[in-house]
CSV table of N, CA and C in Angstrom, one decimal:
chain,number,residue,atom,x,y,z
A,225,MET,N,27.1,-79.5,14.7
A,225,MET,CA,28.2,-79.4,15.7
A,225,MET,C,29.5,-79.1,14.9
A,226,LEU,N,30.2,-78.1,15.5
A,226,LEU,CA,31.5,-77.6,14.8
A,226,LEU,C,32.6,-78.7,15.1
A,227,SER,N,33.4,-78.8,14.1
A,227,SER,CA,34.5,-79.7,14.3
A,227,SER,C,35.6,-79.1,15.2
A,228,CYS,N,36.4,-79.8,15.8
A,228,CYS,CA,37.4,-79.3,16.7
A,228,CYS,C,38.3,-78.3,16.0
A,229,ARG,N,38.7,-78.6,14.7
A,229,ARG,CA,39.5,-77.7,14.0
A,229,ARG,C,38.8,-76.3,13.8
A,230,SER,N,37.6,-76.4,13.3
A,230,SER,CA,36.8,-75.1,13.1
A,230,SER,C,36.7,-74.3,14.4
A,231,PHE,N,36.4,-75.0,15.5
A,231,PHE,CA,36.3,-74.3,16.7
A,231,PHE,C,37.6,-73.7,17.2
A,232,TYR,N,38.7,-74.4,16.9
A,232,TYR,CA,40.1,-73.9,17.3
A,232,TYR,C,40.5,-72.7,16.5
A,233,ILE,N,40.2,-72.7,15.2
A,233,ILE,CA,40.5,-71.6,14.3
A,233,ILE,C,39.7,-70.4,14.7
A,234,ALA,N,38.4,-70.6,15.0
A,234,ALA,CA,37.5,-69.4,15.4
A,234,ALA,C,38.1,-68.9,16.7
A,235,TYR,N,38.5,-69.7,17.7
A,235,TYR,CA,39.0,-69.3,19.0
A,235,TYR,C,40.3,-68.5,18.8
A,236,CYS,N,41.2,-69.0,18.0
A,236,CYS,CA,42.4,-68.2,17.7
A,236,CYS,C,42.2,-66.9,17.0
A,237,SER,N,41.2,-66.9,16.1
A,237,SER,CA,40.9,-65.6,15.5
A,237,SER,C,40.3,-64.6,16.5
A,238,LEU,N,39.5,-65.1,17.4
A,238,LEU,CA,39.0,-64.2,18.4
A,238,LEU,C,40.1,-63.6,19.3
A,239,LEU,N,41.0,-64.5,19.7
A,239,LEU,CA,42.2,-64.0,20.5
A,239,LEU,C,43.0,-63.0,19.7
A,240,SER,N,43.2,-63.2,18.4
A,240,SER,CA,44.0,-62.3,17.6
A,240,SER,C,43.3,-61.0,17.5
A,241,ALA,N,42.0,-61.0,17.4
A,241,ALA,CA,41.2,-59.7,17.3
A,241,ALA,C,41.3,-59.0,18.6
A,242,LEU,N,41.3,-59.7,19.8
A,242,LEU,CA,41.4,-59.0,21.0
A,242,LEU,C,42.8,-58.3,21.2
A,243,CYS,N,43.8,-59.1,20.7
A,243,CYS,CA,45.2,-58.5,20.8
A,243,CYS,C,45.3,-57.2,19.9
A,244,LEU,N,44.6,-57.2,18.8
A,244,LEU,CA,44.7,-56.1,17.9
A,244,LEU,C,44.0,-54.8,18.6
A,245,PHE,N,43.0,-55.1,19.3
A,245,PHE,CA,42.3,-54.0,19.9
A,245,PHE,C,42.9,-53.4,21.2
A,246,GLU,N,43.9,-54.2,21.7
A,246,GLU,CA,44.6,-53.7,23.0
A,246,GLU,C,45.6,-52.6,22.7
């Protein structure tokens, strides 16, 4: 099970990647 922090960092990274592709 991922820790909340690891999940939060992965989620933010995903959002950042989506912003870069827009």
